[in-house]
Coordinates of C-alpha atoms in Angstrom, one line a residue:
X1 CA 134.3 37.6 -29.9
X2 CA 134.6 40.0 -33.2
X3 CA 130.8 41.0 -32.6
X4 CA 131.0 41.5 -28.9
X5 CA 133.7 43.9 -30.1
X6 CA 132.3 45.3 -32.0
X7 CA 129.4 45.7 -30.2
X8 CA 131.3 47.6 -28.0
X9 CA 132.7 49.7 -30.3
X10 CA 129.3 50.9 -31.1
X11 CA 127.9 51.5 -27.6
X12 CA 131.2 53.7 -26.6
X13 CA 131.0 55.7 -29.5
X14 CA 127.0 55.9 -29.3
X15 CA 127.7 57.3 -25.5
X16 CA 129.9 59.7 -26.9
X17 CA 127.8 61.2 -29.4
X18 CA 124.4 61.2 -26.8
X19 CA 127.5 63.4 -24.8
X20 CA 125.0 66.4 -25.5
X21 CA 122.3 66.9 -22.8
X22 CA 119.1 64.7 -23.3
X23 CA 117.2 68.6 -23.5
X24 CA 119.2 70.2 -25.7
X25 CA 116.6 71.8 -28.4
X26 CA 119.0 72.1 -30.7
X27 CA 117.6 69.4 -33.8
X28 CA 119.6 68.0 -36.2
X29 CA 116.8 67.4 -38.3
X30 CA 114.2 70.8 -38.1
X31 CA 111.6 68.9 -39.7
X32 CA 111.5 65.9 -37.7
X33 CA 108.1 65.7 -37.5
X34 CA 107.8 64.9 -40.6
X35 CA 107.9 60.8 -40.8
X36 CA 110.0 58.6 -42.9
X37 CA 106.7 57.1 -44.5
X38 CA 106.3 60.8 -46.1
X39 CA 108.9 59.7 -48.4
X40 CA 107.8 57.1 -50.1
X41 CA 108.1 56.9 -54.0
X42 CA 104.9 56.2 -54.9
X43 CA 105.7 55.5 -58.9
X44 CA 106.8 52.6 -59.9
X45 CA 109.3 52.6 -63.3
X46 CA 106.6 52.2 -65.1
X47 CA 104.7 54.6 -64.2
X48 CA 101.7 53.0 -61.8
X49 CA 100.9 55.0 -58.7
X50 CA 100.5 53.1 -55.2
X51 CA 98.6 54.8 -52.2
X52 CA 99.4 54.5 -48.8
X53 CA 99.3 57.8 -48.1
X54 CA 95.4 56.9 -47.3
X55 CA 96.6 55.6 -43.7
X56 CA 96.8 58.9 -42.6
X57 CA 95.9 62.0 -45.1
X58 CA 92.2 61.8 -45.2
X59 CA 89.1 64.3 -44.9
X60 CA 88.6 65.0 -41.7
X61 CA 85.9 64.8 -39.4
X62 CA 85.3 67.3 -36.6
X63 CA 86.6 68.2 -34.6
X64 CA 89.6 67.4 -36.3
X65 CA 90.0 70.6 -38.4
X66 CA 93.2 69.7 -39.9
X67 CA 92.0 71.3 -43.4
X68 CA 93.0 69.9 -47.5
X69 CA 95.0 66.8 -45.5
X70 CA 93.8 64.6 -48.0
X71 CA 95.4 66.4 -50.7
X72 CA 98.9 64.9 -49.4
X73 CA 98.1 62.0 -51.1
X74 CA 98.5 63.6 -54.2
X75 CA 101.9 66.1 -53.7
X76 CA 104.9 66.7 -51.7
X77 CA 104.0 69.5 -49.6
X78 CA 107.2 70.0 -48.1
X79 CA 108.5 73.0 -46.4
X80 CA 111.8 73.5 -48.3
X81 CA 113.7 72.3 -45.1
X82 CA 112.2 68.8 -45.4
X83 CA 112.7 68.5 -49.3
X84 CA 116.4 66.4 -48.5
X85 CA 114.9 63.2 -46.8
X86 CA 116.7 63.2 -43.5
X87 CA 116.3 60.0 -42.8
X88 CA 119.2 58.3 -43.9
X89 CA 119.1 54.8 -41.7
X90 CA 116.2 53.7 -44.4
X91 CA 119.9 53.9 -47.1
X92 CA 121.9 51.6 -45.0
X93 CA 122.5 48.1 -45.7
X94 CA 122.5 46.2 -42.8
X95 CA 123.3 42.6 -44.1
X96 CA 126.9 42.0 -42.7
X97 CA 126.0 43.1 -39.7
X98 CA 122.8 41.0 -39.4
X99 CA 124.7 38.0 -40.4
X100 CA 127.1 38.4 -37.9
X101 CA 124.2 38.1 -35.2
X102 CA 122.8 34.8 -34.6
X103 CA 119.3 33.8 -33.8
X104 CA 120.5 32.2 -30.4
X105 CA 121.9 35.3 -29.6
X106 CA 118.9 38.2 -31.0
X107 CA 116.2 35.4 -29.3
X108 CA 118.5 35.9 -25.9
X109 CA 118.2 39.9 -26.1
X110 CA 114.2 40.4 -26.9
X111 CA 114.0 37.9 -24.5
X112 CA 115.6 40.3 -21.5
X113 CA 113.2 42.6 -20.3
X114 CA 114.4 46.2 -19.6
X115 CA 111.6 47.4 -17.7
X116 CA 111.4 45.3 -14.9
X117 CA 114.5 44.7 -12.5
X118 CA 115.1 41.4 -10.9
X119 CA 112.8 41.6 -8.2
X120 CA 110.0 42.9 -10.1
X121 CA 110.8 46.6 -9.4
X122 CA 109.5 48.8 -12.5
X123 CA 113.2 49.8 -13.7
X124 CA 112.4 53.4 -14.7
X125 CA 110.6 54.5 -11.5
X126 CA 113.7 53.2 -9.7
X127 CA 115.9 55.2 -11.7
X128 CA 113.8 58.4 -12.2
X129 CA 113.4 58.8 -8.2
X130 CA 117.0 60.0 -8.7
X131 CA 117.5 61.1 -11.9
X132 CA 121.0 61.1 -13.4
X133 CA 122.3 64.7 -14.0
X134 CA 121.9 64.1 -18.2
X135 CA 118.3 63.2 -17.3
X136 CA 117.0 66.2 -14.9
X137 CA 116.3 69.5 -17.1
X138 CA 115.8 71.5 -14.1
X139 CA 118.4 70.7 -11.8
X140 CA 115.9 69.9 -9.2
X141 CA 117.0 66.5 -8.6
X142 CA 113.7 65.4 -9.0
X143 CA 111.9 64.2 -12.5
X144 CA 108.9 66.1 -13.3
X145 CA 107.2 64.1 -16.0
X146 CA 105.8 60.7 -16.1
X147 CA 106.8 58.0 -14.0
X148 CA 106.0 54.4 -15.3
X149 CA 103.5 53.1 -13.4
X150 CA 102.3 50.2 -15.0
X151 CA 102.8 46.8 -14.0
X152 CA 101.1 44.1 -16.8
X153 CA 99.6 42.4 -14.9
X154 CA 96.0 42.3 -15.5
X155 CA 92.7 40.9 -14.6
X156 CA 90.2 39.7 -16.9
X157 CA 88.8 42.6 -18.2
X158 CA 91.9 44.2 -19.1
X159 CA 92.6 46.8 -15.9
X160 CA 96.5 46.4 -14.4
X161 CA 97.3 45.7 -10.8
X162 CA 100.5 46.8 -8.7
X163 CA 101.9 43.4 -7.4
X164 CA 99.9 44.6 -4.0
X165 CA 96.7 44.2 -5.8
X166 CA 95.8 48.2 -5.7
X167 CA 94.1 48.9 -9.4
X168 CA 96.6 51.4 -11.4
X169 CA 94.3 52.6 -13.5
X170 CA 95.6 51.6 -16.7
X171 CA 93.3 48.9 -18.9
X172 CA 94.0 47.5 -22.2
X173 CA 92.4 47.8 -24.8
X174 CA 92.6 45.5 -28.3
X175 CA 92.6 47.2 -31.7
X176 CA 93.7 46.6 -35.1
X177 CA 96.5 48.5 -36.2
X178 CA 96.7 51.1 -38.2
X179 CA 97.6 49.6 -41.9
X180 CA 101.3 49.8 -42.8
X181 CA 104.5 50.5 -40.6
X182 CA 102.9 49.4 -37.0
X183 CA 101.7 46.1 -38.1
X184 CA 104.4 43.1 -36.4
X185 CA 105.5 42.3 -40.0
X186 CA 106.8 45.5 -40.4
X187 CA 109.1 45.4 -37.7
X188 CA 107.5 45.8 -34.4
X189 CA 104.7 44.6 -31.8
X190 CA 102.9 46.9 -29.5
X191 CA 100.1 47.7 -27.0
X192 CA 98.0 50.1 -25.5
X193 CA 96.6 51.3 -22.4
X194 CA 94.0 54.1 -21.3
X195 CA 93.4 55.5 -17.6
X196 CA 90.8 58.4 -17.2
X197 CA 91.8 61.0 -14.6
X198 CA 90.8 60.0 -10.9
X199 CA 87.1 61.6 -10.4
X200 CA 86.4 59.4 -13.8
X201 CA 87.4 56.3 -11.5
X202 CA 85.9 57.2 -8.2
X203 CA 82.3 57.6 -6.5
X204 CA 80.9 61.0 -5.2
X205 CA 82.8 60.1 -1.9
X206 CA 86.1 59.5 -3.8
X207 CA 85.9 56.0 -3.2
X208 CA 87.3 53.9 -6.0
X209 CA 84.7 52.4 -8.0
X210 CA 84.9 49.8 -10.5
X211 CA 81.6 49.8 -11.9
X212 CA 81.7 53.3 -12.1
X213 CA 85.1 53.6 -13.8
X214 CA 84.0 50.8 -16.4
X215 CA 80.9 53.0 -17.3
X216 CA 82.6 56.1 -18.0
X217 CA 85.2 54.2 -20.2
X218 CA 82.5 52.9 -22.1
X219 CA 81.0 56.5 -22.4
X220 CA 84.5 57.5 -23.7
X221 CA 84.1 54.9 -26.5
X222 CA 80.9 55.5 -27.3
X223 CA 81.8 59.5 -28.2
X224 CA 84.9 58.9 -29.9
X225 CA 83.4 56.0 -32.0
X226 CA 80.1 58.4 -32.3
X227 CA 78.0 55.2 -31.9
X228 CA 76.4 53.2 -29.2
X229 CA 78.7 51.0 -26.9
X230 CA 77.2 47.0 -25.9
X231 CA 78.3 47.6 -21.8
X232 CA 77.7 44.5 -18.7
X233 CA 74.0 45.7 -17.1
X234 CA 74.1 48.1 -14.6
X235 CA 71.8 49.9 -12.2
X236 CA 71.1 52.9 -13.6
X237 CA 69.3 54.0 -10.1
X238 CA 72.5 54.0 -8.8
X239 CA 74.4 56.1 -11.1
X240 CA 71.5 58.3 -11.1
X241 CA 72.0 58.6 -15.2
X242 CA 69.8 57.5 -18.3
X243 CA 73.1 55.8 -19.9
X244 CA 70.5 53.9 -22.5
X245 CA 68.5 56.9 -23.1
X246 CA 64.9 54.9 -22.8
X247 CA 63.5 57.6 -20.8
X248 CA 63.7 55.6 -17.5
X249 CA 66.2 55.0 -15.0
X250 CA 66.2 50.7 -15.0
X251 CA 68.9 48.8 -16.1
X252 CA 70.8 49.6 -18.9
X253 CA 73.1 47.2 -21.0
X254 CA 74.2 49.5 -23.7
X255 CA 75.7 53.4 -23.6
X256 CA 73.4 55.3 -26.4
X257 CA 75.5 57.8 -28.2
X258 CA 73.2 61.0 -29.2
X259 CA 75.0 64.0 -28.3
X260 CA 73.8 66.8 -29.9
X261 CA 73.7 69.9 -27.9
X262 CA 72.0 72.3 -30.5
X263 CA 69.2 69.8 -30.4
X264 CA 69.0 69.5 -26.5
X265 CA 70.9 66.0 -26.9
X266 CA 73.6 65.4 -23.7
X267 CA 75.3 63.1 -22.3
X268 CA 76.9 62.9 -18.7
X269 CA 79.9 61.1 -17.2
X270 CA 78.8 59.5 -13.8
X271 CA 80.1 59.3 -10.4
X272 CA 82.5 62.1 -9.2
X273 CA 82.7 62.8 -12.7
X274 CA 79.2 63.5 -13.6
X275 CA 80.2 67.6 -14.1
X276 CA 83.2 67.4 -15.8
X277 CA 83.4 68.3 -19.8
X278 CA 82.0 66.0 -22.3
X279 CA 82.0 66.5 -26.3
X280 CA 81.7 63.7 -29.3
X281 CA 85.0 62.6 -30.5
X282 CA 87.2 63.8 -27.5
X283 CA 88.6 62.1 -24.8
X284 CA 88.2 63.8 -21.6
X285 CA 90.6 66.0 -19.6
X286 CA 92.9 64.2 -18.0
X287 CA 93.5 60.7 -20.3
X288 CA 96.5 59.3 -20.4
X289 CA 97.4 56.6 -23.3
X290 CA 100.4 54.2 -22.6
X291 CA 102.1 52.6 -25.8
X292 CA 105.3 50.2 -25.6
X293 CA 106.8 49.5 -28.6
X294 CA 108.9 46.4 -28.3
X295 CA 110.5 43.4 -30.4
X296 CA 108.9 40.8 -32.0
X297 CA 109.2 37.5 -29.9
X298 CA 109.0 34.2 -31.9
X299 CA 111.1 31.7 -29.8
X300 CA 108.0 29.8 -29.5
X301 CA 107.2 29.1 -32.6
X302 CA 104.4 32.1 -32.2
X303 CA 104.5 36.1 -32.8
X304 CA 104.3 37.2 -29.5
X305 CA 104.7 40.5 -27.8
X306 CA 108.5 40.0 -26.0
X307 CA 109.5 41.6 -22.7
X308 CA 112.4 43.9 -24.0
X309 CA 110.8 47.0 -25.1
X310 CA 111.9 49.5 -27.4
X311 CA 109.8 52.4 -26.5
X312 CA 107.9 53.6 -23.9
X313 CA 105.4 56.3 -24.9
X314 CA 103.1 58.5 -22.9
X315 CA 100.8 60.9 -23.3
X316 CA 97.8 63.3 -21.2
X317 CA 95.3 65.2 -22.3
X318 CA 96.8 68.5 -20.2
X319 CA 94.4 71.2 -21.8
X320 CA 90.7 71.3 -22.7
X321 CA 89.9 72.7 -25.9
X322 CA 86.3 73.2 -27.3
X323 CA 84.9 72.9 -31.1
X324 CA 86.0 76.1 -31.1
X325 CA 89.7 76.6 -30.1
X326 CA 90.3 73.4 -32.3
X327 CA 88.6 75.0 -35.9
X328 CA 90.5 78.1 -35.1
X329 CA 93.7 76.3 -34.5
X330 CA 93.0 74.4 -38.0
X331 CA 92.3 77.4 -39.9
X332 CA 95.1 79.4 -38.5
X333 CA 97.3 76.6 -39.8
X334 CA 95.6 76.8 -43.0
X335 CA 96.7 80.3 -43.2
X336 CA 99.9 80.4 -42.0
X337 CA 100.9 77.2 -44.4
X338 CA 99.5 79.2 -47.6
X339 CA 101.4 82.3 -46.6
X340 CA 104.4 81.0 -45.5
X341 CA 105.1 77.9 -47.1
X342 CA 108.2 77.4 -46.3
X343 CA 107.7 78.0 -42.7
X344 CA 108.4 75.0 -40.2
X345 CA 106.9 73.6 -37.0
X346 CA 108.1 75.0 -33.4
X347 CA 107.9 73.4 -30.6
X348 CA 106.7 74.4 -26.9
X349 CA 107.8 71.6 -24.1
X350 CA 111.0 69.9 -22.7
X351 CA 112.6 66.7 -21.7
X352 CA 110.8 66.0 -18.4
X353 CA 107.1 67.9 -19.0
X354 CA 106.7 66.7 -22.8
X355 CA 106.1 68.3 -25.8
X356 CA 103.0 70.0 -26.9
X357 CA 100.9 69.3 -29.9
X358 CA 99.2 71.9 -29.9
X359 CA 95.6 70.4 -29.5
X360 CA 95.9 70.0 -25.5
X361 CA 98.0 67.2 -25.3
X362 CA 101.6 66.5 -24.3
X363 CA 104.0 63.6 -25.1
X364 CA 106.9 62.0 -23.9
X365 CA 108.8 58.9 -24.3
X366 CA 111.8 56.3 -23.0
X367 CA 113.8 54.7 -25.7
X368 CA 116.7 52.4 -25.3
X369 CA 120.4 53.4 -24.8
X370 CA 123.4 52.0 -26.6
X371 CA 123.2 49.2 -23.4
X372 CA 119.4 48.5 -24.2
X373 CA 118.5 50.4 -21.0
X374 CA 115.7 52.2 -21.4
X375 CA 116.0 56.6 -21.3
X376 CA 114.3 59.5 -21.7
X377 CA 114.0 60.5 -25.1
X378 CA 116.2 63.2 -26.5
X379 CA 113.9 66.7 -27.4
X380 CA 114.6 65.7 -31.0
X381 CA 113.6 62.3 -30.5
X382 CA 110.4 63.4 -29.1
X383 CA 109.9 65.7 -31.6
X384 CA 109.3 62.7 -34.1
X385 CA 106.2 61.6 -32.2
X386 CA 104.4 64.8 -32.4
X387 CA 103.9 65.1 -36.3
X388 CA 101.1 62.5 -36.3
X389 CA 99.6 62.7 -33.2
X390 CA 98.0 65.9 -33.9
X391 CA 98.9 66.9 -37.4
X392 CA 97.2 64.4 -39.4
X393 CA 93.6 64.3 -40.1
X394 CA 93.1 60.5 -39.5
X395 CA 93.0 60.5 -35.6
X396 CA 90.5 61.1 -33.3
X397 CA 91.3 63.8 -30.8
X398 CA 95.4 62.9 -31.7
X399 CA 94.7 59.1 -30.9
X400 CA 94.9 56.3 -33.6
X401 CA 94.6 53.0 -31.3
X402 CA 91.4 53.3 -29.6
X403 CA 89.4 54.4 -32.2
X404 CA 90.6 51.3 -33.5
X405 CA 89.7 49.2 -30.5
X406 CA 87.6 45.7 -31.6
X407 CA 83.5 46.5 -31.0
X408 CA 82.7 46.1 -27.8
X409 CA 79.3 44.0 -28.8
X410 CA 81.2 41.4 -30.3
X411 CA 84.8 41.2 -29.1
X412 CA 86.0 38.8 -26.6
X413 CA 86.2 40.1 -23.3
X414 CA 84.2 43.1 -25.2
X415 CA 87.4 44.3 -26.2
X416 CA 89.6 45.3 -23.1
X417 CA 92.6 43.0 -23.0
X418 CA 96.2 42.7 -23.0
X419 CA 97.5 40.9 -26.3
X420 CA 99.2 38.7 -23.6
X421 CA 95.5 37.9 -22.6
X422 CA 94.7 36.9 -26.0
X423 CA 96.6 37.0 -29.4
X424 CA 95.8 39.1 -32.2
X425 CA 95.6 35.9 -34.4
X426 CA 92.0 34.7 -35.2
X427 CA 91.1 38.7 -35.4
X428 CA 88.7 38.8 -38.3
X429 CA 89.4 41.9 -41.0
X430 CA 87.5 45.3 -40.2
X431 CA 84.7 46.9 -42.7
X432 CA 84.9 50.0 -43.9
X433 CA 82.4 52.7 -43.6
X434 CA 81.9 52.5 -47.5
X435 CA 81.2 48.8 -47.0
X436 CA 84.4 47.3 -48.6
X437 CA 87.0 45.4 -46.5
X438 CA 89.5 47.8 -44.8
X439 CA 92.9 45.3 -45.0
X440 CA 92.0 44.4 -48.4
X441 CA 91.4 48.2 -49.8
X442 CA 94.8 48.6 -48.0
X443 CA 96.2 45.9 -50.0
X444 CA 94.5 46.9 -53.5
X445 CA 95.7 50.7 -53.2
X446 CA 98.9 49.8 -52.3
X447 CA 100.0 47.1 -53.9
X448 CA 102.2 46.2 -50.9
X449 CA 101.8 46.0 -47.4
X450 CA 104.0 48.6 -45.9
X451 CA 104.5 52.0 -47.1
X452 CA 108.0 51.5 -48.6
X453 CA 106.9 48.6 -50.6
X454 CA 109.9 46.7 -49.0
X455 CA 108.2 43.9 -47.6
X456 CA 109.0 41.1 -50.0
X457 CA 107.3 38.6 -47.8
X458 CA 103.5 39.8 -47.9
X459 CA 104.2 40.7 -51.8
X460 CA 105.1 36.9 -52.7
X461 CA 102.2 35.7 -50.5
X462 CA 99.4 38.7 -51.2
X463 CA 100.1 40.4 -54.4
X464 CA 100.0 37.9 -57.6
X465 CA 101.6 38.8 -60.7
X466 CA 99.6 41.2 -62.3
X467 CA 99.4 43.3 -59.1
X468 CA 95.9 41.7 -57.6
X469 CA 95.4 40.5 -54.6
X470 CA 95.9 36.7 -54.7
X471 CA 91.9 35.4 -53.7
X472 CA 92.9 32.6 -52.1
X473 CA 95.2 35.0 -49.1
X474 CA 92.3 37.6 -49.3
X475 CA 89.9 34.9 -48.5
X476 CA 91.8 33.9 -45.2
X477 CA 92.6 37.4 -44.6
X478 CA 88.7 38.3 -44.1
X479 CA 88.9 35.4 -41.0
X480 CA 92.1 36.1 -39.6
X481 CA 93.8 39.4 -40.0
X482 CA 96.9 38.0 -38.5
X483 CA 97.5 35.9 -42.0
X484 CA 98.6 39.8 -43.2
X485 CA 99.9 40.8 -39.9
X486 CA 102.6 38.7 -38.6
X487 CA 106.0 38.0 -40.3
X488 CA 107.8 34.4 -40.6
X489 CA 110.0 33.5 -37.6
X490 CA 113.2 34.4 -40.2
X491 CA 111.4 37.9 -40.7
X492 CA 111.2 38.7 -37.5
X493 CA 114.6 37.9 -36.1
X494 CA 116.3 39.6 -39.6
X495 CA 113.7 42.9 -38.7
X496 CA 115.2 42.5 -34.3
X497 CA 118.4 42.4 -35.6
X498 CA 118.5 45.3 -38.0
X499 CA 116.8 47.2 -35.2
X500 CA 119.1 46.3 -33.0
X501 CA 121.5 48.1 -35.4
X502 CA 120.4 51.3 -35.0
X503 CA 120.1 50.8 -30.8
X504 CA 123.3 50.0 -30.8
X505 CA 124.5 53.7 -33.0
X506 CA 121.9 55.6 -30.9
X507 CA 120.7 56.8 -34.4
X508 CA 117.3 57.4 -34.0
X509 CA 117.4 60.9 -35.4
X510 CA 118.1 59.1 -39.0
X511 CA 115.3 57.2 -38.6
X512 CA 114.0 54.1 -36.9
X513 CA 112.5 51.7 -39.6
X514 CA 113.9 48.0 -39.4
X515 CA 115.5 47.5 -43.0
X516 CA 117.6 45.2 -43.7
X517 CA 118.7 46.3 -47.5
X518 CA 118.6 49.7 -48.3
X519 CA 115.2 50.9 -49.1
X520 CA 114.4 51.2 -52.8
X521 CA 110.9 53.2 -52.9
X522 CA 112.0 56.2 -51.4
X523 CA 113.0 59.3 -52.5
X524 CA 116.3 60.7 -51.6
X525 CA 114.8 64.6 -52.6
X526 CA 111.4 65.0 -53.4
X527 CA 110.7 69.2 -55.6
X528 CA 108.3 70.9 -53.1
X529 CA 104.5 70.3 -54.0
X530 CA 106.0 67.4 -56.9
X531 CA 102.7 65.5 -57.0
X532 CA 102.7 61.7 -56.1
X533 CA 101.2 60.2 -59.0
X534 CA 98.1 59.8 -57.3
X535 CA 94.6 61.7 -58.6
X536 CA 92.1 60.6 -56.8
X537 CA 91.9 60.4 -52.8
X538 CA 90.8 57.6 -50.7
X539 CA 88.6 58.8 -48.6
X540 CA 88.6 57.7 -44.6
X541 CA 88.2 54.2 -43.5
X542 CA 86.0 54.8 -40.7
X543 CA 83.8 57.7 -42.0

């Protein structure tokens, strides 16, 4: 009874401090693209420097012309805005208030899903086909940005179907996660889904085509991996391409990847799409990614994906930029950060349309209310999603999943399922493009297996006491990644409930890391350009 009170408590006073329109640009935090991770105290008392600054700071390959990123693993390069760390949810101890919340009762909520109604309805396109007044920006009475159109419910080689059978479009894809915060053990589980834009999925007639749609996603991979792409054997007749560029038009079981225009290289799309822009390392006009966040479900025993969902995040590749527009965007930055140091991000977008990050894409997300009903995101909120896609220099064309996504030659299902298809468990550790094991180096650099160094649990069973790697866990690790990945059924509930915590104040803008204790490796106030300890940079894992 005291915690449904108090429960209460918190969703009243959460609606009254959201009382401030959903759009309202105002931010409590200017520099809130700047994540929590940023923060971390890389020194230990003694002086030893850990790295997982790696994960994202990196040398960049075109055309991501993010300049010097990689020397962010060795200072604080802070605007003096950002030099307070704002996010003051990662200071909060959370134990009473996890204590007070059983297992029966945390199990209960992931358990709910929030994005489907009763009868199977996708609760967001319900709601958003009349927007509430705190949700329409315009007035229109309409909502202008994305509608939720996915269903989860897949076929065999990964594409969603409305329950009337008619394909969506969107197709899963499996990946390993990007070391540190969006690994399960850290607090959360999560997919992702790509659709190409209509002409990508349709024949010259506009007929919906399959075959045609599968081909031009495995074109896609192939330029954004910059490496040939292991496809089912089509007729390349019928296409009317050379997809395995043998010089003939026969049957082709591979994509080749050689793109090199100032050499006379090209590739083509096919089918309606066969005109439309192509260039290595970005995704064509038009994609759309889809990326729920959501609790960690262990009621069986197994880490599962659960059915509530935190966030729902979308983004579209709106605007085409060449080679080009993307160096000159990167060396304006260049400029403008070595003039004006101090000078912070501005962003052009709104609640229902998205925010822009400046390389042609836009974002937009639902989180959940103080309820656990899902909502647009504040401005602010959304502003936190825009830092790293598109201003670090590890992505590919903003994305970090499907760059990621398992090799389609040896993958099951060559790599497009749903995680409910088919567990991440059994997932065999990644290489390197220098050759050396990419979870391990993680590991090794680190010393720890989140950025904050909070996560007692793969410490105790990874890092022995003289800060190696214990052989024995490295040795399963290199079969099954998910030996690193997934948390202990108490983990998991104690990382749902702390969560839950911060649902529950509608505190996102403090942050949205699931701690349990205060976290001890951060800095409270870092001096701007304060190096990190580090010297030398890791370069890229996959180049």
């Amino acid at each position: 009874m005291h915690r449904t009170a108090t429960a209460l408590t918190l969703i009243l006073a959460a609606g009254s401090a959201m009382a401030e329109p959903l759009w309202d640009k105002h931010l409590t935090n200017p520099t809130a693209y700047i994540p929590s991770q940023c923060y971390t105290n890389t020194l230990d008392e003694a002086g030893n420097a850990y790295n997982p600054c790696f994960t994202c700071h990196v040398d960049a390959r075109a055309p991501n012309y993010i300049v010097g990123d990689e020397d962010l693993q060795t200072e604080y390069a802070f605007p003096r805005a950002a030099l307070k760390n704002p996010w003051t949810n990662l200071f909060v101890d959370r134990s009473a208030a996890i204590a007070a919340v059983s297992d029966a009762e945390i199990d209960a909520y992931v358990a709910q899903s929030n994005y489907f109604d009763a009868d199977g309805t996708i609760t967001l396109a319900r709601k958003l086909a009349n927007p509430p007044a705190n949700w329409d920006e315009d007035g229109d009475g309409a909502w202008a940005g994305y509608i939720p159109d996915c269903h989860f419910n897949f076929d065999a080689e990964g594409f969603d179907h409305a329950p009337d059978g008619t394909p969506t479009g969107w197709r899963a894809f499996a990946y390993v996660p990007l070391p540190g915060g969006f690994w399960p053990t850290n607090g959360s589980t999560d997919d992702v889904l790509i659709r190409l834009a209509e002409p990508f999925r349709t024949d010259e007639t506009g007929a919906y085509d399959p075959e045609i749609y599968k081909v031009n996603l495995a074109i896609t991979e192939a330029l954004i991996q910059r490496a040939d792409v292991a496809i089912d054997p089509v007729d390349e007749t019928r296409l009317g391409v050379d997809l395995d560029k043998d010089g003939t038009l026969g049957t082709a079981d591979h994509i080749a990847y050689d793109w090199m225009p100032i050499d006379g290289r090209f590739m083509s799309w096919v089918g309606a799409a066969k005109g439309e822009k192509l260039a290595a390392g970005l995704f064509p006009l038009g994609t759309e990614f889809l990326h729920t966040v959501r609790y960690i479900d262990v009621s069986s025993g197994a880490v599962s994906m659960a059915p509530r969902i935190k966030e729902v995040r979308y983004g579209i590749k709106s605007k085409w930029q060449t080679y080009a527009d993307l160096e000159q965007g990167g060396l304006a930055e260049v400029k403008e950060r070595a003039a004006f140091p101090d000078r912070i991000d501005i962003f052009d977008g709104g609640l229902e349309t998205g925010i822009a990050n400046g390389t042609g894409w836009r974002y937009q997300a639902f989180i959940e209310d103080a309820a656990g009903d899902l909502r647009p995101q504040s401005f602010e909120e959304t502003v936190f999603c825009i830092g790293c896609h598109g201003g670090v220099s590890v992505t590919d064309d903003a994305a970090y999943a499907f760059p990621r996504k398992l090799p389609s030659q040896t993958a099951h299902a060559r790599g497009w399922y749903h995680w409910t298809q088919k567990s991440l468990a059994g997932t065999p550790e990644p290489v390197r493009a220098d050759g050396q094991r990419e979870l391990l180096t993680y590991l090794q650099e680190n010393g720890a297996g989140d950025e904050f160094r909070n996560n007692a649990e793969i410490i105790a069973r990874f890092i022995a006491a003289d800060g190696s790697v214990d052989p024995q866990a490295a040795a399963e690790l290199e079969q099954d990644i998910s030996t690193l990945l997934f948390p202990s059924p108490e983990r998991a509930r104690t990382l749902n409930k702390a969560y839950r915590e911060i649902v529950l104040e509608q505190s996102y803008v403090r942050g949205r890391d699931a701690v349990a204790m205060p976290a001890a490796n951060v800095h409270r106030e870092v001096e701007q350009n304060q190096p990190t300890g580090i010297v030398t940079p890791v370069r890229a894992a996959r180049w």
